[in-house]
CSV table of C-alpha atoms in Angstrom, one decimal:
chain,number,residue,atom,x,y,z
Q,1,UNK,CA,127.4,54.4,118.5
Q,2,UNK,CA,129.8,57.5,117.6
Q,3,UNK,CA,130.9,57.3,121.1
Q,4,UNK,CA,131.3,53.9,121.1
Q,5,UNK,CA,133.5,54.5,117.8
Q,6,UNK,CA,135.4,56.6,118.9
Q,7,UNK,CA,139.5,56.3,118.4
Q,8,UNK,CA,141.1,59.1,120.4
Q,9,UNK,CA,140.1,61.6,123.4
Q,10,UNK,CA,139.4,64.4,121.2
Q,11,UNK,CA,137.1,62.7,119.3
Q,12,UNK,CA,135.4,61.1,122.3
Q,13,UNK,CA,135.3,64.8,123.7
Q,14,UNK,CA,133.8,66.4,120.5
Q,15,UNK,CA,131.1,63.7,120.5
Q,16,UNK,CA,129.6,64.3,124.0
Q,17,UNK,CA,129.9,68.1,123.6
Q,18,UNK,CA,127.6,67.8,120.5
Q,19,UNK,CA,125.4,66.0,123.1
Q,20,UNK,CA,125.7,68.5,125.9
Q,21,UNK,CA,124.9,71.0,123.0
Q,22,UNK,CA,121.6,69.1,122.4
Q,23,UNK,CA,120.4,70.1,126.2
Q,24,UNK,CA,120.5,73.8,125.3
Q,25,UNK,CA,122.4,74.5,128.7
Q,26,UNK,CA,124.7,77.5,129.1
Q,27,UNK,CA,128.3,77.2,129.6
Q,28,UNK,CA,128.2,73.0,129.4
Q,29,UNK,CA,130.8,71.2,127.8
Q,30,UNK,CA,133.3,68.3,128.3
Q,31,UNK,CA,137.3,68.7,128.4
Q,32,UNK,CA,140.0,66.7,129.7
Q,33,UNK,CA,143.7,65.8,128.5
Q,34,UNK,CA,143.9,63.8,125.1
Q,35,UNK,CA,147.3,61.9,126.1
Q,36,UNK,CA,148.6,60.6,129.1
Q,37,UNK,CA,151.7,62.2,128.2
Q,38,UNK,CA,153.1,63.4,131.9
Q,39,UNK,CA,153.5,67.4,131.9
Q,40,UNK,CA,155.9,69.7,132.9
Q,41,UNK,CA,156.7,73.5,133.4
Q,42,UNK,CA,158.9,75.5,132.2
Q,43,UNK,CA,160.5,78.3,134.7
Q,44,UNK,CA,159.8,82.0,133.1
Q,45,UNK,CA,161.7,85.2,134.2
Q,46,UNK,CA,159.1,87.4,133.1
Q,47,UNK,CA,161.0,89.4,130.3
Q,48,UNK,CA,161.6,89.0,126.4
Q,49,UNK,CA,165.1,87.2,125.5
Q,50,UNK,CA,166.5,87.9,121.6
Q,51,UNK,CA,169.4,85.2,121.2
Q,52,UNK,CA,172.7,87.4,120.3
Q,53,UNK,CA,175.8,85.4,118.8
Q,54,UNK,CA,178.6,86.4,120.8
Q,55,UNK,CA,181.4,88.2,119.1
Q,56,UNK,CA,184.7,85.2,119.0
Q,57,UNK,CA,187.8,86.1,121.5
Q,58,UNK,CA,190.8,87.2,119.4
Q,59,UNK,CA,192.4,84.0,117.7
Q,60,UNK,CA,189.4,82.0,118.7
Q,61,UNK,CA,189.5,78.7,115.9
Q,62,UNK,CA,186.3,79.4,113.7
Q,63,UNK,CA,185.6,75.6,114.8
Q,64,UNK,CA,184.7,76.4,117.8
Q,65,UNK,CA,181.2,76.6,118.8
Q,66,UNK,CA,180.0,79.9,119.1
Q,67,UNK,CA,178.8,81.3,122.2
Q,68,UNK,CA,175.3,82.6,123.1
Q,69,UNK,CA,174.0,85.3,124.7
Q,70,UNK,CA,170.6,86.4,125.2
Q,71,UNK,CA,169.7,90.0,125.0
Q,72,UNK,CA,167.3,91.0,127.8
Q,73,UNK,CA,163.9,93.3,126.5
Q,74,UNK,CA,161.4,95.2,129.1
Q,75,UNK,CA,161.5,93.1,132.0
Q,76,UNK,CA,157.9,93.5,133.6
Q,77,UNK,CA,157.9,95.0,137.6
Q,78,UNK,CA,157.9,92.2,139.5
Q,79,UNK,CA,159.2,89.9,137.6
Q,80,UNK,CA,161.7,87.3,138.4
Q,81,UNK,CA,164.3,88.9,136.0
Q,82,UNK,CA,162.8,92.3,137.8
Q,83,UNK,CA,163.1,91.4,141.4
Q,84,UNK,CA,166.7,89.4,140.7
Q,85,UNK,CA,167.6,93.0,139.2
Q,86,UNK,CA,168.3,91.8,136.0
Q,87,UNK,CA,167.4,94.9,133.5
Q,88,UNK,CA,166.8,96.2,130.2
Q,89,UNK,CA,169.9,95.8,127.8
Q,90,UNK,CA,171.5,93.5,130.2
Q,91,UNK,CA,172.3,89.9,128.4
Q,92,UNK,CA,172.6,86.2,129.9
Q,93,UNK,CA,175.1,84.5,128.9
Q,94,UNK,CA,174.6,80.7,130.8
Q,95,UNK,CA,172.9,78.4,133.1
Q,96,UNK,CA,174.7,77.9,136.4
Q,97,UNK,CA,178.2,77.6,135.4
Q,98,UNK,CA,177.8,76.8,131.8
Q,99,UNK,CA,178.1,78.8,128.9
Q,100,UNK,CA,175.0,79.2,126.1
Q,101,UNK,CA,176.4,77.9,122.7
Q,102,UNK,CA,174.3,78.9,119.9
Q,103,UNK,CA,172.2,75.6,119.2
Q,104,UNK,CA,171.1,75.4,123.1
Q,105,UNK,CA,167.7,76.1,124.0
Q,106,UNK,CA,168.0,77.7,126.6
Q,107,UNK,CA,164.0,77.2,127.8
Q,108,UNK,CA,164.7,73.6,128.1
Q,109,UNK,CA,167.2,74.4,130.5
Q,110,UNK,CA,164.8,75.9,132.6
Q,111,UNK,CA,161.9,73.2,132.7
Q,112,UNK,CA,160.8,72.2,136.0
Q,113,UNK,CA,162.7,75.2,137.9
Q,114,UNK,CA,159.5,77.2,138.6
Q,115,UNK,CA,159.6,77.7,142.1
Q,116,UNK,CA,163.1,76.7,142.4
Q,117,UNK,CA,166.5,79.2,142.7
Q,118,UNK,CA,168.9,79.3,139.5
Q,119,UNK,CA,171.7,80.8,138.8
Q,120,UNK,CA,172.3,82.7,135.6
Q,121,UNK,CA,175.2,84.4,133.9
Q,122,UNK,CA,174.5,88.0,133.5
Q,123,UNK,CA,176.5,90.9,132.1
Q,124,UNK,CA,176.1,94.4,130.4
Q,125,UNK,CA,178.5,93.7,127.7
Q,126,UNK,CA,177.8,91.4,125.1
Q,127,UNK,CA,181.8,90.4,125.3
Q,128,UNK,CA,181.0,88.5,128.7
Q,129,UNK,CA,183.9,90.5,129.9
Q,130,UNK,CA,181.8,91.6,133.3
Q,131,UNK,CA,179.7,88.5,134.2
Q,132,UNK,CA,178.0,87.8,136.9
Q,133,UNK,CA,175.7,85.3,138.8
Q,134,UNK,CA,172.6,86.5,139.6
Q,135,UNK,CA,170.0,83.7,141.5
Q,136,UNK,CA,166.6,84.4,140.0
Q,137,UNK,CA,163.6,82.2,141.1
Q,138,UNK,CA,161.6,81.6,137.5
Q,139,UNK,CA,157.5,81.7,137.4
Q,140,UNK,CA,155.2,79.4,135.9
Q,141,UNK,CA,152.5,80.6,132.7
Q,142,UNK,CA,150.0,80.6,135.2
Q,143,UNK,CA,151.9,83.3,138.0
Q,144,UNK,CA,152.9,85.3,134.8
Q,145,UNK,CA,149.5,85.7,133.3
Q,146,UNK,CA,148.5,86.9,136.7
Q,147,UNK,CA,151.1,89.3,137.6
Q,148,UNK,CA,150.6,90.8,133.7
Q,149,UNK,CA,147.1,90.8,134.3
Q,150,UNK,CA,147.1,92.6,137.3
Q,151,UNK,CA,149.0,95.2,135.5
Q,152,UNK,CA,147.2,95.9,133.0
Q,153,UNK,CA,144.4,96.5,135.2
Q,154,UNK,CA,146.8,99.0,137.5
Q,155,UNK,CA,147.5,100.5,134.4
Q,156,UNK,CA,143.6,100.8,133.3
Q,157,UNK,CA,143.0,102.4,136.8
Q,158,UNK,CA,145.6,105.0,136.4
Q,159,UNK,CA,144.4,105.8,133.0
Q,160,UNK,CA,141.0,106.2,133.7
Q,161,UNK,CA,141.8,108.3,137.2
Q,162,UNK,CA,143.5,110.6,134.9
Q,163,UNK,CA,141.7,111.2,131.8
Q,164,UNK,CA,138.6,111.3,134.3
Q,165,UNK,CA,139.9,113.8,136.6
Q,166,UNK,CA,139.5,111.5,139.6
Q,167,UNK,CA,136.1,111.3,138.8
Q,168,UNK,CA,135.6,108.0,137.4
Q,169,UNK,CA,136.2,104.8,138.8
Q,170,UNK,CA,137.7,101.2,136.6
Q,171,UNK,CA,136.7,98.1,137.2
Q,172,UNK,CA,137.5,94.6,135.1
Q,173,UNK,CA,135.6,92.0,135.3
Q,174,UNK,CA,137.9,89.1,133.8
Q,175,UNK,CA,135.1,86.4,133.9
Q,176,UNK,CA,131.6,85.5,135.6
Q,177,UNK,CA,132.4,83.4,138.8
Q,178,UNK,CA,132.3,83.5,142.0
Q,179,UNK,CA,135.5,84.9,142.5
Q,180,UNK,CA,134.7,87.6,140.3
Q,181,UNK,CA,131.6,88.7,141.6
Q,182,UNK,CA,133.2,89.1,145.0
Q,183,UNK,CA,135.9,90.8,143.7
Q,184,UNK,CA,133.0,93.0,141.8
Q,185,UNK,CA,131.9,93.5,144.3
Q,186,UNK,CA,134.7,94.7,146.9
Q,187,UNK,CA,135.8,96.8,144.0
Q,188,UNK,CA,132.5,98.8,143.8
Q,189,UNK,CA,132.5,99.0,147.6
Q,190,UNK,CA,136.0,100.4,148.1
Q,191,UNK,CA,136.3,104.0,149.1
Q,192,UNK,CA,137.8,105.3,145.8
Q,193,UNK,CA,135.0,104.2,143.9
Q,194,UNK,CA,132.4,105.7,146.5
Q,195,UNK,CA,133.9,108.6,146.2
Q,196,UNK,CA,133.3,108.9,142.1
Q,197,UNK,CA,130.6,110.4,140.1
Q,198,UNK,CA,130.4,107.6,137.5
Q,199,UNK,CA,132.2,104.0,136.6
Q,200,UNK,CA,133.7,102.1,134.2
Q,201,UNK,CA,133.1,98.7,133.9
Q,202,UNK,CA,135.4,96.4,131.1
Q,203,UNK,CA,133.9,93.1,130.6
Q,204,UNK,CA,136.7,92.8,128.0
Q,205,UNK,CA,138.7,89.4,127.5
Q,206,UNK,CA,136.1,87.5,129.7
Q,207,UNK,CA,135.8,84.1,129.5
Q,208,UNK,CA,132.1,83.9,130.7
């Protein structure tokens, strides 16, 4: 009768989770969208952005709307912002042709270009006195989540290799799948790890 009762898809979800739950099964459940509201993504470039006002040209009428410019922070190797050379300090200033003002949100202007070249307004002075277009291809959540991820486990590996004296071997296991058994499993087989006296294995941030 709950079911029968029930008003949205999250409620309709809950209810036959609390029934899978009943089976005692590991890693059961229900999950879907709750609205038929059509989605979209938005283009990343793989970098923080801190929205700057830019300073007003001599004479400039305080009417006018001020200008944006977006101060780029530690964009990660092999990024979009990376591989467009777009670095540290540098600041974007528009999309295409079109100047930032400081109520545009700039993200919006980048939904549904994932995949897709863009051209941004760059400079190293937050004056906008040296601009220049740079065409960056932006990522989706999903490619940047990877890239990070594969990172952080590059990063892991180096760590380890050092502290460990070359000794020790890293492996992540980031959740219990297929895919992650065989890549388990070509990690423990690789010649690096052969060649170690011992291994360490992070189960951390697995999703089961």
């Amino acid at each position: 009768p709950l079911v029968h009762q029930s008003r949205t898809r999250l409620e309709f979800y809950t209810y036959l989770n609390d029934l899978v739950g009943e089976l005692k099964a590991s890693h059961q459940g229900v999950g879907g969208p709750v609205t038929d509201t059509p989605s979209f993504s938005t283009g990343l470039l793989g970098c923080d952005l801190f929205p700057v006002a830019a300073p007003r040209k001599p004479g400039e009428d305080e009417k006018t709307p001020r200008l944006l410019a977006l101060r780029v922070v530690k964009p990660s190797k092999g990024s979009p912002a990376d591989k467009a050379w777009i670095r540290d300090g540098d600041y974007v200033f528009g999309v295409g042709e079109q100047r930032l003002k400081v109520n545009d949100d700039f993200y919006q202007k980048l939904e549904g270009t994932a995949g897709k070249n863009v051209t941004l307004l760059v400079g190293t002075r937050l004056d906008g006195s040296d601009l220049r277009s740079v065409t960056v291809v932006p990522e989706e959540l999903g490619a940047q989540r990877g890239r990070e991820y594969k990172l952080w486990v590059e990063k892991n590996k180096a760590l380890t290799a050092e502290l460990g004296g070359g000794k020790i071997a890293y492996v992540h296991i980031p959740a219990m799948n297929g895919q992650a058994l065989r890549d388990f499993e070509n990690e423990l087989g690789s010649k690096e790890a052969q060649a170690t006296k011992a291994l360490v294995l992070d189960v951390r941030n697995n999703g089961g």
